[in-house]
Amino acid sequence: QVQLVESGGGLVQAGGSLRLSCAASGRTRSPFALGWFRQAPGKEREFVAASWWSGDRVYYADSVRGRFTISRDNTKNTVYLQMDILKPEDTAVYYCAASLARGGGPAAASSYDYWGQGTQVTVSS
């Protein structure tokens, strides 16, 4: 079992920055695959970014590429999402997800085995 806990969400003005953290505990292994998703009210869960297994391959949704950066510290079992130049449309609950077995693609929610409870990000205009 793996537990994921997100932190770092909050309220920020458009153009500002936030850094999200996701700490993994339990029976973890390194390296492993990690992703970030988000969900706004009334919308489906949306892929944001992923760090795939070794961390040498990263993936971003077109909507965040160039503004968001995913990184990981395998020693600390922690994954980060640095969010810069935030826009009101980035407002959502952000979820961290982990995959412990290879299969599927990085942007598919079905590829992930464990999920955090989410952290709210609100960007005001």
PDB file of C-alpha atoms in Angstrom:
ATOM      1  CA  GLN A   1       0.000   0.000   0.000  1.00  0.00           C
ATOM      2  CA  VAL A   2       1.124   3.524  -0.825  1.00  0.00           C
ATOM      3  CA  GLN A   3      -0.236   6.737   0.628  1.00  0.00           C
ATOM      4  CA  LEU A   4       0.130  10.015  -1.248  1.00  0.00           C
ATOM      5  CA  VAL A   5      -0.367  13.390   0.412  1.00  0.00           C
ATOM      6  CA  GLU A   6      -0.412  16.612  -1.596  1.00  0.00           C
ATOM      7  CA  SER A   7       0.397  20.025  -0.187  1.00  0.00           C
ATOM      8  CA  GLY A   8       1.193  23.526  -1.370  1.00  0.00           C
ATOM      9  CA  GLY A   9      -2.118  24.566  -2.855  1.00  0.00           C
ATOM     10  CA  GLY A  10      -3.691  27.915  -2.159  1.00  0.00           C
ATOM     11  CA  LEU A  11      -4.910  31.184  -3.594  1.00  0.00           C
ATOM     12  CA  VAL A  12      -2.699  33.143  -5.961  1.00  0.00           C
ATOM     13  CA  GLN A  13      -3.154  35.994  -8.416  1.00  0.00           C
ATOM     14  CA  ALA A  14      -2.866  35.428 -12.140  1.00  0.00           C
ATOM     15  CA  GLY A  15       0.768  35.449 -13.185  1.00  0.00           C
ATOM     16  CA  GLY A  16       1.920  34.145  -9.826  1.00  0.00           C
ATOM     17  CA  SER A  17       3.488  30.862  -8.821  1.00  0.00           C
ATOM     18  CA  LEU A  18       2.842  27.906  -6.572  1.00  0.00           C
ATOM     19  CA  ARG A  19       4.826  24.779  -5.819  1.00  0.00           C
ATOM     20  CA  LEU A  20       2.934  21.599  -5.084  1.00  0.00           C
ATOM     21  CA  SER A  21       4.480  18.688  -3.229  1.00  0.00           C
ATOM     22  CA  CYS A  22       3.425  15.072  -3.060  1.00  0.00           C
ATOM     23  CA  ALA A  23       4.922  12.908  -0.338  1.00  0.00           C
ATOM     24  CA  ALA A  24       4.696   9.150  -0.691  1.00  0.00           C
ATOM     25  CA  SER A  25       4.706   6.817   2.280  1.00  0.00           C
ATOM     26  CA  GLY A  26       4.211   3.132   2.838  1.00  0.00           C
ATOM     27  CA  ARG A  27       5.686   0.434   0.681  1.00  0.00           C
ATOM     28  CA  THR A  28       7.286   2.584  -1.943  1.00  0.00           C
ATOM     29  CA  ARG A  29      10.056   1.860  -4.369  1.00  0.00           C
ATOM     30  CA  SER A  30      12.410   3.998  -6.363  1.00  0.00           C
ATOM     31  CA  PRO A  31      12.293   4.760  -9.176  1.00  0.00           C
ATOM     32  CA  PHE A  32       8.564   4.716  -9.865  1.00  0.00           C
ATOM     33  CA  ALA A  33       6.209   6.593 -12.123  1.00  0.00           C
ATOM     34  CA  LEU A  34       4.370   9.678 -10.882  1.00  0.00           C
ATOM     35  CA  GLY A  35       1.830  11.989 -12.426  1.00  0.00           C
ATOM     36  CA  TRP A  36      -0.211  15.069 -11.686  1.00  0.00           C
ATOM     37  CA  PHE A  37      -3.840  15.464 -12.680  1.00  0.00           C
ATOM     38  CA  ARG A  38      -6.371  18.184 -12.014  1.00  0.00           C
ATOM     39  CA  GLN A  39     -10.123  18.483 -11.966  1.00  0.00           C
ATOM     40  CA  ALA A  40     -12.207  21.635 -12.105  1.00  0.00           C
ATOM     41  CA  PRO A  41     -15.885  21.705 -11.061  1.00  0.00           C
ATOM     42  CA  GLY A  42     -18.098  20.232 -13.752  1.00  0.00           C
ATOM     43  CA  LYS A  43     -15.155  18.956 -15.784  1.00  0.00           C
ATOM     44  CA  GLU A  44     -13.434  15.618 -16.192  1.00  0.00           C
ATOM     45  CA  ARG A  45     -10.125  14.865 -14.584  1.00  0.00           C
ATOM     46  CA  GLU A  46      -7.349  16.201 -16.787  1.00  0.00           C
ATOM     47  CA  PHE A  47      -3.747  15.113 -17.205  1.00  0.00           C
ATOM     48  CA  VAL A  48      -1.190  17.749 -16.248  1.00  0.00           C
ATOM     49  CA  ALA A  49       2.307  16.237 -16.087  1.00  0.00           C
ATOM     50  CA  ALA A  50       4.158  12.991 -15.468  1.00  0.00           C
ATOM     51  CA  SER A  51       7.631  11.827 -14.497  1.00  0.00           C
ATOM     52  CA  TRP A  52       7.984   8.349 -15.873  1.00  0.00           C
ATOM     53  CA  TRP A  53       9.891   5.752 -13.871  1.00  0.00           C
ATOM     54  CA  SER A  54      13.538   6.836 -13.957  1.00  0.00           C
ATOM     55  CA  GLY A  55      12.566  10.486 -14.215  1.00  0.00           C
ATOM     56  CA  ASP A  56      14.477  11.008 -17.432  1.00  0.00           C
ATOM     57  CA  ARG A  57      11.223  11.154 -19.393  1.00  0.00           C
ATOM     58  CA  VAL A  58       8.690  13.843 -18.585  1.00  0.00           C
ATOM     59  CA  TYR A  59       5.352  14.628 -20.189  1.00  0.00           C
ATOM     60  CA  TYR A  60       3.180  17.718 -20.097  1.00  0.00           C
ATOM     61  CA  ALA A  61      -0.258  18.651 -21.235  1.00  0.00           C
ATOM     62  CA  ASP A  62      -0.199  21.263 -23.979  1.00  0.00           C
ATOM     63  CA  SER A  63      -2.055  23.678 -21.726  1.00  0.00           C
ATOM     64  CA  VAL A  64       0.768  23.787 -19.161  1.00  0.00           C
ATOM     65  CA  ARG A  65       3.908  23.126 -21.194  1.00  0.00           C
ATOM     66  CA  GLY A  66       6.419  25.908 -20.662  1.00  0.00           C
ATOM     67  CA  ARG A  67       4.751  27.054 -17.443  1.00  0.00           C
ATOM     68  CA  PHE A  68       4.755  23.963 -15.211  1.00  0.00           C
ATOM     69  CA  THR A  69       7.709  21.780 -14.252  1.00  0.00           C
ATOM     70  CA  ILE A  70       7.542  18.337 -12.681  1.00  0.00           C
ATOM     71  CA  SER A  71      10.472  17.059 -10.652  1.00  0.00           C
ATOM     72  CA  ARG A  72      11.163  14.335  -8.139  1.00  0.00           C
ATOM     73  CA  ASP A  73      13.443  13.449  -5.269  1.00  0.00           C
ATOM     74  CA  ASN A  74      13.545   9.682  -5.065  1.00  0.00           C
ATOM     75  CA  THR A  75      15.542   9.766  -1.833  1.00  0.00           C
ATOM     76  CA  LYS A  76      12.714  11.649  -0.119  1.00  0.00           C
ATOM     77  CA  ASN A  77       9.922   9.886  -2.015  1.00  0.00           C
ATOM     78  CA  THR A  78       8.590  13.283  -2.978  1.00  0.00           C
ATOM     79  CA  VAL A  79       7.351  14.701  -6.267  1.00  0.00           C
ATOM     80  CA  TYR A  80       6.943  18.389  -7.014  1.00  0.00           C
ATOM     81  CA  LEU A  81       4.983  20.457  -9.461  1.00  0.00           C
ATOM     82  CA  GLN A  82       6.316  23.967  -9.930  1.00  0.00           C
ATOM     83  CA  MET A  83       3.579  26.113 -11.429  1.00  0.00           C
ATOM     84  CA  ASP A  84       4.541  29.472 -12.902  1.00  0.00           C
ATOM     85  CA  ILE A  85       2.613  32.112 -14.825  1.00  0.00           C
ATOM     86  CA  LEU A  86      -0.606  30.768 -13.405  1.00  0.00           C
ATOM     87  CA  LYS A  87      -3.859  31.523 -15.177  1.00  0.00           C
ATOM     88  CA  PRO A  88      -7.446  31.509 -13.894  1.00  0.00           C
ATOM     89  CA  GLU A  89      -8.108  28.428 -16.027  1.00  0.00           C
ATOM     90  CA  ASP A  90      -5.544  26.560 -13.913  1.00  0.00           C
ATOM     91  CA  THR A  91      -7.997  26.670 -11.003  1.00  0.00           C
ATOM     92  CA  ALA A  92      -8.741  23.090  -9.972  1.00  0.00           C
ATOM     93  CA  VAL A  93      -8.112  20.414  -7.412  1.00  0.00           C
ATOM     94  CA  TYR A  94      -4.716  18.915  -8.163  1.00  0.00           C
ATOM     95  CA  TYR A  95      -4.082  15.228  -7.567  1.00  0.00           C
ATOM     96  CA  CYS A  96      -0.860  13.279  -7.325  1.00  0.00           C
ATOM     97  CA  ALA A  97      -0.860   9.734  -8.673  1.00  0.00           C
ATOM     98  CA  ALA A  98       1.644   6.891  -8.558  1.00  0.00           C
ATOM     99  CA  SER A  99       2.179   3.856 -10.732  1.00  0.00           C
ATOM    100  CA  LEU A 100       4.038   0.864  -9.340  1.00  0.00           C
ATOM    101  CA  ALA A 101       3.760  -1.389 -12.382  1.00  0.00           C
ATOM    102  CA  ARG A 102       4.547  -0.684 -15.998  1.00  0.00           C
ATOM    103  CA  GLY A 103       1.654  -0.518 -18.382  1.00  0.00           C
ATOM    104  CA  GLY A 104      -0.365   2.102 -20.168  1.00  0.00           C
ATOM    105  CA  GLY A 105       0.679   5.614 -21.024  1.00  0.00           C
ATOM    106  CA  PRO A 106       1.646   8.500 -18.754  1.00  0.00           C
ATOM    107  CA  ALA A 107      -1.397  10.630 -19.589  1.00  0.00           C
ATOM    108  CA  ALA A 108      -3.979   7.942 -18.845  1.00  0.00           C
ATOM    109  CA  ALA A 109      -5.517   7.932 -15.384  1.00  0.00           C
ATOM    110  CA  SER A 110      -5.914   4.165 -15.667  1.00  0.00           C
ATOM    111  CA  SER A 111      -2.120   3.815 -15.658  1.00  0.00           C
ATOM    112  CA  TYR A 112      -1.936   4.838 -12.002  1.00  0.00           C
ATOM    113  CA  ASP A 113      -2.551   2.663  -8.969  1.00  0.00           C
ATOM    114  CA  TYR A 114      -2.644   5.167  -6.108  1.00  0.00           C
ATOM    115  CA  TRP A 115      -4.045   8.657  -5.731  1.00  0.00           C
ATOM    116  CA  GLY A 116      -3.811  11.448  -3.209  1.00  0.00           C
ATOM    117  CA  GLN A 117      -6.839  13.301  -1.889  1.00  0.00           C
ATOM    118  CA  GLY A 118      -5.981  16.471  -3.764  1.00  0.00           C
ATOM    119  CA  THR A 119      -5.042  20.052  -2.990  1.00  0.00           C
ATOM    120  CA  GLN A 120      -7.010  23.101  -4.104  1.00  0.00           C
ATOM    121  CA  VAL A 121      -5.389  25.652  -6.380  1.00  0.00           C
ATOM    122  CA  THR A 122      -7.296  28.863  -7.023  1.00  0.00           C
ATOM    123  CA  VAL A 123      -6.017  31.529  -9.397  1.00  0.00           C
ATOM    124  CA  SER A 124      -7.753  34.879  -9.256  1.00  0.00           C
ATOM    125  CA  SER A 125      -7.940  37.358 -12.105  1.00  0.00           C
TER     126      SER A 125
END
